Amino acid sequence: MGNCSPSPRRRRQTEPGSPPLHRAASAPSGTPAGGGTPVSTYALARSPSVSAVDAEDGNVVRVYGSDGCPVSWRLRVSLLYKAAAPVHFTPSEAAPLGRPVLRLSAADQEVSGPAEELLRLVDARFEGKPRVAPPERPRPASTSAAAAEEVAELVRLQHRSAERHLEGVAAKVAEMVKKGKKMGKGRNYVEGAEVRRLGKWYGDAMEVMLEHARMEETLIFPDLQRAAHPGVCDKVNEQHGRHLPMMNGIKEDIKTLLTLELGSPLFHEVLVNLSVRLKRLQSSNRWQDHTKEHFKEEENELLPRLEEVRRMQREEGKVSDKSSSAWASEAIGTMEVTHSKLFPFFMTGLLPQEAVQYLDLVCRCTKNTRHLVSMLRSLAERLEDANPSIIHNNPTKLYEHLLVKSP
């Protein structure tokens, strides 16, 4: 997951007389179960960015590391999802071998090590959900099976985020309609900022869904048609085509709302029509149910065939990279906007356990360290704006909370 080691020019040299950073042969008393290499506290304390105030609050979890290290940012984000204790990050180049250093409390020793090792320490100390360390997985039967499993997990988690954001938009519109009926037509029962936030919410969801559909249509479906049998993807391609006009219609309704007098009879009429659009699609009773059925068909009928697809690609010489993560890495790279400016938005559609699973995928499959750090940093900054209790509730409530706090 990227190299955290700073360049030789930037590595802080230990001053004469200071004890060196050391590795212990065995974990001393006070080191949490799960691993980790004890680190000299004195060496960290000599970093100018570590103030005396940092040592005062014994309940704060502290992460020291390079600002450009993806492991440092993954630790920080994982602790925010854990929401078990306050987290403080201190940029420091004094960490051993450029690796981040973790201190779970004032009573604990600083430890350093690989990301998985440090995440296991976090799970051992804070036993509540979500578990942030990658789970132990059975060894795949082949490289093709491992690649197919990664892509299938990526697609499933993207489905969950899209579902919840659509549910959140529909619930917000229904709430506004209910408020309008209660207060009576002609009265201003909604603020312009609320309508603008609704437009942004839906616009971001639509952009993520369109990128997801394009990824499937270019990276998965064509070879799936050849590996399985002609027509296996016809139904889902047809559904993608039917979704687009409906999604554009909803977007236009929201734009229309922004041009109307707030609370007017015409405003209320358009709002009710918008609610209907969100709840219906052709013969389906609810828009969300139709979308869920579409995702369910993909997951039950198409994703189990991915191993067959990858095996065919290897036999045809289309796969040059021998790593199992190359396919998922290509899928992530294809969804450029989702994994850059909309990454925090996308992640707020996932439950905490799903979010840390997606983080593990992204960290394993993103080869560009600078880009990975940028994604993790943007997510950490958004999560830090939220109350920890909100993170563990309905994820769309988290996004709505962050929308209200946005400038």
Tab-separated table of C-alpha atoms in Angstrom:
chain	number	residue	atom	x	y	z
A	1	MET	CA	0.000	0.000	0.000
A	2	GLY	CA	2.533	2.553	-1.050
A	3	ASN	CA	5.913	3.312	0.478
A	4	CYS	CA	5.879	5.481	3.582
A	5	SER	CA	9.605	6.001	3.720
A	6	PRO	CA	10.599	9.631	3.222
A	7	SER	CA	13.389	10.493	0.829
A	8	PRO	CA	16.923	10.383	2.274
A	9	ARG	CA	17.091	14.188	2.164
A	10	ARG	CA	14.074	14.554	4.443
A	11	ARG	CA	14.832	11.787	6.951
A	12	ARG	CA	15.457	13.326	10.361
A	13	GLN	CA	18.869	12.347	11.690
A	14	THR	CA	19.171	11.290	15.298
A	15	GLU	CA	21.166	13.913	17.178
A	16	PRO	CA	24.304	12.925	19.084
A	17	GLY	CA	23.468	11.670	22.527
A	18	SER	CA	19.872	10.725	21.787
A	19	PRO	CA	18.889	7.076	22.047
A	20	PRO	CA	18.329	5.357	18.700
A	21	LEU	CA	15.002	4.067	17.532
A	22	HIS	CA	15.021	0.387	18.400
A	23	ARG	CA	13.254	-2.862	17.798
A	24	ALA	CA	12.510	-5.117	20.731
A	25	ALA	CA	12.976	-8.851	20.514
A	26	SER	CA	9.656	-9.316	22.315
A	27	ALA	CA	6.840	-6.970	23.176
A	28	PRO	CA	7.355	-5.544	26.669
A	29	SER	CA	4.678	-5.259	29.306
A	30	GLY	CA	2.085	-2.655	28.325
A	31	THR	CA	2.290	-3.332	24.597
A	32	PRO	CA	-1.168	-4.220	23.244
A	33	ALA	CA	-1.762	-7.719	21.948
A	34	GLY	CA	-1.575	-8.069	18.224
A	35	GLY	CA	1.999	-7.106	17.380
A	36	GLY	CA	3.827	-3.870	16.669
A	37	THR	CA	7.404	-2.804	17.274
A	38	PRO	CA	8.057	-0.578	20.327
A	39	VAL	CA	9.597	2.803	19.464
A	40	SER	CA	11.718	5.240	21.426
A	41	THR	CA	9.428	7.902	22.892
A	42	TYR	CA	12.377	10.274	23.177
A	43	ALA	CA	13.012	10.188	19.429
A	44	LEU	CA	9.410	11.136	18.673
A	45	ALA	CA	9.402	13.865	21.287
A	46	ARG	CA	12.273	15.576	19.473
A	47	SER	CA	10.032	16.245	16.481
A	48	PRO	CA	9.253	20.008	16.569
A	49	SER	CA	5.611	19.348	15.662
A	50	VAL	CA	4.992	17.344	18.850
A	51	SER	CA	4.029	19.836	21.560
A	52	ALA	CA	3.910	19.377	25.312
A	53	VAL	CA	0.126	19.688	25.151
A	54	ASP	CA	0.003	16.445	23.166
A	55	ALA	CA	0.974	14.474	26.247
A	56	GLU	CA	-1.755	15.881	28.522
A	57	ASP	CA	-4.881	13.957	27.418
A	58	GLY	CA	-4.348	10.287	28.215
A	59	ASN	CA	-7.435	9.089	26.327
A	60	VAL	CA	-6.449	10.420	22.918
A	61	VAL	CA	-5.156	7.947	20.319
A	62	ARG	CA	-2.097	9.420	18.623
A	63	VAL	CA	-0.694	8.716	15.188
A	64	TYR	CA	2.734	10.083	14.226
A	65	GLY	CA	3.929	9.839	10.657
A	66	SER	CA	4.725	11.485	7.370
A	67	ASP	CA	1.938	13.576	5.868
A	68	GLY	CA	2.602	11.785	2.583
A	69	CYS	CA	2.366	8.275	3.997
A	70	PRO	CA	-0.777	6.307	3.011
A	71	VAL	CA	-0.448	4.024	6.049
A	72	SER	CA	-0.615	7.057	8.359
A	73	TRP	CA	-3.789	8.241	6.663
A	74	ARG	CA	-5.328	4.776	6.628
A	75	LEU	CA	-4.737	4.503	10.374
A	76	ARG	CA	-6.299	7.897	10.904
A	77	VAL	CA	-9.403	7.105	8.811
A	78	SER	CA	-9.809	3.664	10.409
A	79	LEU	CA	-9.722	5.182	13.893
A	80	LEU	CA	-12.343	7.734	12.866
A	81	TYR	CA	-14.628	4.936	11.673
A	82	LYS	CA	-13.954	3.083	14.910
A	83	ALA	CA	-15.146	6.238	16.721
A	84	ALA	CA	-13.993	4.795	20.045
A	85	ALA	CA	-11.667	7.602	21.158
A	86	PRO	CA	-10.460	11.032	20.011
A	87	VAL	CA	-7.704	10.843	17.368
A	88	HIS	CA	-4.776	13.208	16.981
A	89	PHE	CA	-2.391	13.082	14.026
A	90	THR	CA	1.066	14.652	14.273
A	91	PRO	CA	3.204	14.963	11.131
A	92	SER	CA	6.643	13.670	12.037
A	93	GLU	CA	9.623	12.393	10.089
A	94	ALA	CA	11.156	10.846	13.208
A	95	ALA	CA	9.308	7.553	12.860
A	96	PRO	CA	11.546	4.506	12.308
A	97	LEU	CA	12.151	3.679	8.640
A	98	GLY	CA	9.542	6.270	7.721
A	99	ARG	CA	6.722	4.104	9.087
A	100	PRO	CA	3.918	5.676	11.130
A	101	VAL	CA	3.858	5.286	14.892
A	102	LEU	CA	0.744	4.495	16.896
A	103	ARG	CA	0.103	5.237	20.560
A	104	LEU	CA	-3.270	3.989	21.806
A	105	SER	CA	-3.193	5.956	25.079
A	106	ALA	CA	-0.810	7.814	27.349
A	107	ALA	CA	-0.249	4.575	29.284
A	108	ASP	CA	0.764	2.665	26.149
A	109	GLN	CA	4.092	2.474	24.409
A	110	GLU	CA	4.510	3.830	20.875
A	111	VAL	CA	4.562	1.014	18.325
A	112	SER	CA	5.403	0.862	14.647
A	113	GLY	CA	4.895	-1.766	11.987
A	114	PRO	CA	3.000	-2.693	8.807
A	115	ALA	CA	-0.538	-1.353	8.353
A	116	GLU	CA	-2.252	-4.695	9.025
A	117	GLU	CA	-0.306	-5.138	12.259
A	118	LEU	CA	-1.222	-1.695	13.586
A	119	LEU	CA	-4.872	-2.137	12.598
A	120	ARG	CA	-4.985	-5.397	14.541
A	121	LEU	CA	-3.733	-3.496	17.580
A	122	VAL	CA	-6.608	-1.038	17.171
A	123	ASP	CA	-9.129	-3.896	16.980
A	124	ALA	CA	-7.632	-5.570	20.043
A	125	ARG	CA	-7.917	-2.378	22.102
A	126	PHE	CA	-11.304	-1.182	20.820
A	127	GLU	CA	-13.352	-4.337	20.367
A	128	GLY	CA	-16.526	-2.691	19.045
A	129	LYS	CA	-17.481	-2.676	15.400
A	130	PRO	CA	-16.257	-2.068	12.793
A	131	ARG	CA	-13.202	-4.296	12.734
A	132	VAL	CA	-10.642	-2.241	10.825
A	133	ALA	CA	-7.991	-4.901	10.197
A	134	PRO	CA	-8.392	-6.891	6.960
A	135	PRO	CA	-10.116	-10.216	7.681
A	136	GLU	CA	-8.329	-13.515	7.269
A	137	ARG	CA	-9.406	-14.844	3.879
A	138	PRO	CA	-9.039	-18.400	2.587
A	139	ARG	CA	-6.384	-18.703	-0.063
A	140	PRO	CA	-8.029	-18.396	-3.516
A	141	ALA	CA	-7.819	-21.415	-5.777
A	142	SER	CA	-6.083	-19.348	-8.479
A	143	THR	CA	-4.965	-15.849	-9.410
A	144	SER	CA	-8.052	-15.579	-11.610
A	145	ALA	CA	-10.285	-16.463	-8.655
A	146	ALA	CA	-8.574	-13.835	-6.471
A	147	ALA	CA	-8.968	-11.154	-9.156
A	148	ALA	CA	-12.653	-12.035	-9.668
A	149	GLU	CA	-13.290	-11.924	-5.918
A	150	GLU	CA	-11.803	-8.426	-5.641
A	151	VAL	CA	-13.825	-7.024	-8.546
A	152	ALA	CA	-17.028	-8.653	-7.251
A	153	GLU	CA	-16.506	-7.115	-3.810
A	154	LEU	CA	-15.797	-3.721	-5.395
A	155	VAL	CA	-19.018	-3.859	-7.438
A	156	ARG	CA	-21.166	-5.029	-4.505
A	157	LEU	CA	-19.961	-2.238	-2.218
A	158	GLN	CA	-20.534	0.348	-4.949
A	159	HIS	CA	-24.098	-0.955	-5.255
A	160	ARG	CA	-24.679	-0.511	-1.512
A	161	SER	CA	-23.475	3.101	-1.598
A	162	ALA	CA	-25.667	3.963	-4.595
A	163	GLU	CA	-28.727	2.336	-3.013
A	164	ARG	CA	-28.392	4.271	0.221
A	165	HIS	CA	-27.818	7.620	-1.427
A	166	LEU	CA	-30.912	7.162	-3.600
A	167	GLU	CA	-32.881	6.177	-0.491
A	168	GLY	CA	-31.576	9.254	1.280
A	169	VAL	CA	-32.602	11.612	-1.542
A	170	ALA	CA	-36.075	10.005	-1.759
A	171	ALA	CA	-36.528	10.228	2.011
A	172	LYS	CA	-35.523	13.902	2.012
A	173	VAL	CA	-38.004	14.755	-0.766
A	174	ALA	CA	-40.764	12.828	1.024
A	175	GLU	CA	-39.982	14.752	4.209
A	176	MET	CA	-40.263	18.068	2.350
A	177	VAL	CA	-43.607	17.013	0.783
A	178	LYS	CA	-44.941	16.001	4.192
A	179	LYS	CA	-43.886	19.334	5.671
A	180	GLY	CA	-45.614	21.169	2.812
A	181	LYS	CA	-48.864	19.283	3.340
A	182	LYS	CA	-48.765	19.974	7.066
A	183	MET	CA	-48.141	23.718	6.740
A	184	GLY	CA	-50.384	24.244	3.694
A	185	LYS	CA	-49.691	25.333	0.131
A	186	GLY	CA	-48.539	28.863	-0.401
A	187	ARG	CA	-46.469	28.961	2.779
A	188	ASN	CA	-42.695	28.941	2.741
A	189	TYR	CA	-41.917	25.588	4.363
A	190	VAL	CA	-38.487	25.018	2.824
A	191	GLU	CA	-35.313	27.089	2.475
A	192	GLY	CA	-33.476	27.657	-0.770
A	193	ALA	CA	-30.300	26.212	0.755
A	194	GLU	CA	-32.157	22.987	1.458
A	195	VAL	CA	-33.183	22.645	-2.200
A	196	ARG	CA	-29.631	23.408	-3.347
A	197	ARG	CA	-28.249	20.749	-1.004
A	198	LEU	CA	-30.798	18.288	-2.390
A	199	GLY	CA	-29.615	19.100	-5.923
A	200	LYS	CA	-25.988	18.541	-4.990
A	201	TRP	CA	-26.800	15.279	-3.210
A	202	TYR	CA	-28.681	13.872	-6.176
A	203	GLY	CA	-26.185	15.238	-8.714
A	204	ASP	CA	-23.281	13.539	-6.930
A	205	ALA	CA	-25.215	10.263	-6.660
A	206	MET	CA	-26.036	10.393	-10.365
A	207	GLU	CA	-22.391	11.013	-11.310
A	208	VAL	CA	-21.204	8.040	-9.225
A	209	MET	CA	-23.889	5.760	-10.694
A	210	LEU	CA	-23.074	6.786	-14.265
A	211	GLU	CA	-19.359	6.136	-13.699
A	212	HIS	CA	-20.188	2.772	-12.171
A	213	ALA	CA	-22.374	1.841	-15.173
A	214	ARG	CA	-19.655	2.936	-17.646
A	215	MET	CA	-17.079	0.865	-15.766
A	216	GLU	CA	-19.268	-2.238	-16.011
A	217	GLU	CA	-20.120	-1.629	-19.670
A	218	THR	CA	-16.487	-1.166	-20.744
A	219	LEU	CA	-14.514	-3.377	-18.342
A	220	ILE	CA	-16.821	-6.282	-17.425
A	221	PHE	CA	-19.808	-6.811	-19.712
A	222	PRO	CA	-18.073	-7.195	-23.129
A	223	ASP	CA	-15.806	-10.042	-21.998
A	224	LEU	CA	-18.612	-11.495	-19.884
A	225	GLN	CA	-20.696	-11.811	-23.048
A	226	ARG	CA	-17.878	-13.733	-24.747
A	227	ALA	CA	-16.925	-15.903	-21.778
A	228	ALA	CA	-20.473	-16.928	-20.897
A	229	HIS	CA	-22.922	-16.802	-23.779
A	230	PRO	CA	-24.317	-14.097	-26.076
A	231	GLY	CA	-27.094	-12.116	-24.476
A	232	VAL	CA	-26.119	-12.740	-20.838
A	233	CYS	CA	-25.708	-8.973	-20.275
A	234	ASP	CA	-28.517	-7.794	-22.523
A	235	LYS	CA	-31.006	-7.320	-19.696
A	236	VAL	CA	-28.714	-5.251	-17.458
A	237	ASN	CA	-27.555	-3.153	-20.425
A	238	GLU	CA	-31.200	-2.477	-21.242
A	239	GLN	CA	-31.845	-1.479	-17.631
A	240	HIS	CA	-28.870	0.918	-17.729
A	241	GLY	CA	-30.428	2.513	-20.796
A	242	ARG	CA	-33.823	2.892	-19.107
A	243	HIS	CA	-32.310	4.392	-15.955
A	244	LEU	CA	-30.593	7.304	-17.701
A	245	PRO	CA	-33.725	9.170	-18.945
A	246	MET	CA	-35.370	8.703	-15.553
A	247	MET	CA	-32.309	10.021	-13.722
A	248	ASN	CA	-32.078	13.015	-16.059
A	249	GLY	CA	-35.779	13.740	-15.493
A	250	ILE	CA	-35.269	13.823	-11.741
A	251	LYS	CA	-32.298	16.152	-12.170
A	252	GLU	CA	-34.406	18.524	-14.289
A	253	ASP	CA	-37.182	18.530	-11.674
A	254	ILE	CA	-34.689	19.633	-9.023
A	255	LYS	CA	-33.386	22.375	-11.341
A	256	THR	CA	-36.985	23.542	-11.839
A	257	LEU	CA	-37.517	23.734	-8.077
A	258	LEU	CA	-34.600	26.155	-7.825
A	259	THR	CA	-36.310	28.564	-10.238
A	260	LEU	CA	-39.689	28.627	-8.457
A	261	GLU	CA	-40.952	30.643	-5.509
A	262	LEU	CA	-40.307	28.597	-2.411
A	263	GLY	CA	-43.475	27.107	-0.944
A	264	SER	CA	-45.703	28.280	-3.821
A	265	PRO	CA	-48.444	25.958	-5.150
A	266	LEU	CA	-46.388	25.321	-8.292
A	267	PHE	CA	-43.303	24.580	-6.175
A	268	HIS	CA	-45.318	22.057	-4.158
A	269	GLU	CA	-46.702	20.452	-7.321
A	270	VAL	CA	-43.223	19.973	-8.809
A	271	LEU	CA	-41.961	18.652	-5.471
A	272	VAL	CA	-44.754	16.050	-5.352
A	273	ASN	CA	-43.977	15.023	-8.944
A	274	LEU	CA	-40.323	14.687	-8.014
A	275	SER	CA	-41.260	12.414	-5.119
A	276	VAL	CA	-43.316	10.260	-7.485
A	277	ARG	CA	-40.420	10.037	-9.965
A	278	LEU	CA	-38.143	8.858	-7.194
A	279	LYS	CA	-40.609	6.228	-6.039
A	280	ARG	CA	-41.666	4.837	-9.392
A	281	LEU	CA	-40.088	3.498	-12.487
A	282	GLN	CA	-42.451	1.993	-15.054
A	283	SER	CA	-44.279	-0.918	-13.394
A	284	SER	CA	-42.139	-0.908	-10.250
A	285	ASN	CA	-43.723	0.483	-7.120
A	286	ARG	CA	-40.574	2.195	-5.913
A	287	TRP	CA	-37.489	3.551	-7.636
A	288	GLN	CA	-35.279	2.158	-4.902
A	289	ASP	CA	-36.812	-1.315	-5.184
A	290	HIS	CA	-36.225	-1.308	-8.951
A	291	THR	CA	-32.600	-0.285	-8.460
A	292	LYS	CA	-32.093	-2.926	-5.788
A	293	GLU	CA	-33.565	-5.587	-8.064
A	294	HIS	CA	-31.181	-4.516	-10.845
A	295	PHE	CA	-28.198	-4.730	-8.484
A	296	LYS	CA	-29.416	-8.085	-7.151
A	297	GLU	CA	-29.560	-9.513	-10.679
A	298	GLU	CA	-26.006	-8.396	-11.380
A	299	GLU	CA	-24.716	-9.831	-8.115
A	300	ASN	CA	-26.528	-13.178	-8.413
A	301	GLU	CA	-26.239	-13.822	-12.153
A	302	LEU	CA	-23.179	-11.956	-13.448
A	303	LEU	CA	-20.601	-11.591	-10.670
A	304	PRO	CA	-20.272	-15.376	-10.103
A	305	ARG	CA	-19.059	-15.628	-13.730
A	306	LEU	CA	-16.129	-13.228	-13.251
A	307	GLU	CA	-13.581	-15.953	-12.560
A	308	GLU	CA	-14.447	-17.524	-15.911
A	309	VAL	CA	-13.964	-14.121	-17.553
A	310	ARG	CA	-10.549	-13.548	-15.974
A	311	ARG	CA	-9.397	-17.037	-16.919
A	312	MET	CA	-10.394	-16.364	-20.535
A	313	GLN	CA	-8.546	-13.029	-20.507
A	314	ARG	CA	-5.374	-14.736	-19.272
A	315	GLU	CA	-5.613	-17.468	-21.895
A	316	GLU	CA	-5.949	-14.811	-24.591
A	317	GLY	CA	-2.886	-12.949	-23.284
A	318	LYS	CA	-4.868	-9.842	-22.314
A	319	VAL	CA	-3.522	-9.823	-18.753
A	320	SER	CA	0.076	-8.639	-18.555
A	321	ASP	CA	0.173	-7.945	-14.801
A	322	LYS	CA	0.535	-11.160	-12.800
A	323	SER	CA	-0.899	-9.631	-9.593
A	324	SER	CA	-4.473	-10.480	-8.670
A	325	SER	CA	-5.243	-6.799	-7.952
A	326	ALA	CA	-4.673	-5.539	-11.503
A	327	TRP	CA	-8.325	-5.965	-12.552
A	328	ALA	CA	-9.764	-4.157	-9.523
A	329	SER	CA	-7.079	-1.500	-9.927
A	330	GLU	CA	-8.255	-0.929	-13.511
A	331	ALA	CA	-11.878	-0.693	-12.331
A	332	ILE	CA	-10.960	1.898	-9.696
A	333	GLY	CA	-8.921	3.879	-12.229
A	334	THR	CA	-11.857	3.868	-14.668
A	335	MET	CA	-14.075	5.553	-12.056
A	336	GLU	CA	-11.850	8.606	-11.809
A	337	VAL	CA	-14.331	11.121	-10.331
A	338	THR	CA	-15.677	8.638	-7.758
A	339	HIS	CA	-12.143	8.031	-6.508
A	340	SER	CA	-11.097	11.666	-6.378
A	341	LYS	CA	-13.398	14.606	-5.659
A	342	LEU	CA	-16.455	12.411	-4.878
A	343	PHE	CA	-14.629	9.836	-2.756
A	344	PRO	CA	-15.873	11.185	0.618
A	345	PHE	CA	-19.405	11.372	-0.810
A	346	PHE	CA	-19.243	7.793	-2.073
A	347	MET	CA	-17.914	6.502	1.251
A	348	THR	CA	-20.734	8.115	3.249
A	349	GLY	CA	-23.107	5.698	1.503
A	350	LEU	CA	-21.395	2.756	3.219
A	351	LEU	CA	-21.882	1.404	6.713
A	352	PRO	CA	-18.679	1.570	8.799
A	353	GLN	CA	-17.802	-2.123	8.279
A	354	GLU	CA	-18.420	-1.802	4.535
A	355	ALA	CA	-16.358	1.387	4.458
A	356	VAL	CA	-13.269	-0.233	5.998
A	357	GLN	CA	-13.642	-3.140	3.540
A	358	TYR	CA	-13.677	-0.685	0.647
A	359	LEU	CA	-10.671	1.129	2.140
A	360	ASP	CA	-8.770	-2.155	2.197
A	361	LEU	CA	-9.587	-2.694	-1.495
A	362	VAL	CA	-8.581	0.843	-2.448
A	363	CYS	CA	-5.330	0.661	-0.481
A	364	ARG	CA	-4.375	-2.674	-2.072
A	365	CYS	CA	-5.342	-1.695	-5.626
A	366	THR	CA	-4.235	1.946	-5.927
A	367	LYS	CA	-0.632	2.041	-7.102
A	368	ASN	CA	-0.247	5.832	-7.178
A	369	THR	CA	0.754	6.696	-3.594
A	370	ARG	CA	0.119	10.420	-3.991
A	371	HIS	CA	-3.396	9.802	-5.319
A	372	LEU	CA	-4.127	7.309	-2.527
A	373	VAL	CA	-3.016	9.820	0.114
A	374	SER	CA	-5.213	12.476	-1.473
A	375	MET	CA	-8.269	10.185	-1.270
A	376	LEU	CA	-7.623	9.185	2.331
A	377	ARG	CA	-6.910	12.769	3.399
A	378	SER	CA	-10.157	14.079	1.879
A	379	LEU	CA	-12.132	11.345	3.650
A	380	ALA	CA	-10.435	11.974	7.000
A	381	GLU	CA	-11.155	15.700	6.808
A	382	ARG	CA	-14.867	15.023	6.196
A	383	LEU	CA	-15.156	12.401	8.942
A	384	GLU	CA	-13.513	14.761	11.416
A	385	ASP	CA	-16.427	17.160	10.842
A	386	ALA	CA	-18.915	14.546	12.066
A	387	ASN	CA	-19.998	13.546	15.541
A	388	PRO	CA	-18.745	9.964	16.143
A	389	SER	CA	-22.265	8.755	16.938
A	390	ILE	CA	-23.473	9.880	13.491
A	391	ILE	CA	-20.830	7.769	11.756
A	392	HIS	CA	-22.337	4.616	13.272
A	393	ASN	CA	-25.941	5.460	12.315
A	394	ASN	CA	-27.582	5.522	8.882
A	395	PRO	CA	-24.752	6.619	6.546
A	396	THR	CA	-27.001	8.945	4.553
A	397	LYS	CA	-27.696	10.841	7.775
A	398	LEU	CA	-23.930	11.299	7.991
A	399	TYR	CA	-23.858	12.743	4.476
A	400	GLU	CA	-26.821	15.019	5.180
A	401	HIS	CA	-25.054	16.241	8.326
A	402	LEU	CA	-21.916	17.005	6.338
A	403	LEU	CA	-23.933	18.738	3.623
A	404	VAL	CA	-25.449	21.128	6.188
A	405	LYS	CA	-21.972	21.879	7.564
A	406	SER	CA	-20.546	22.559	4.092
A	407	PRO	CA	-20.021	26.235	3.189
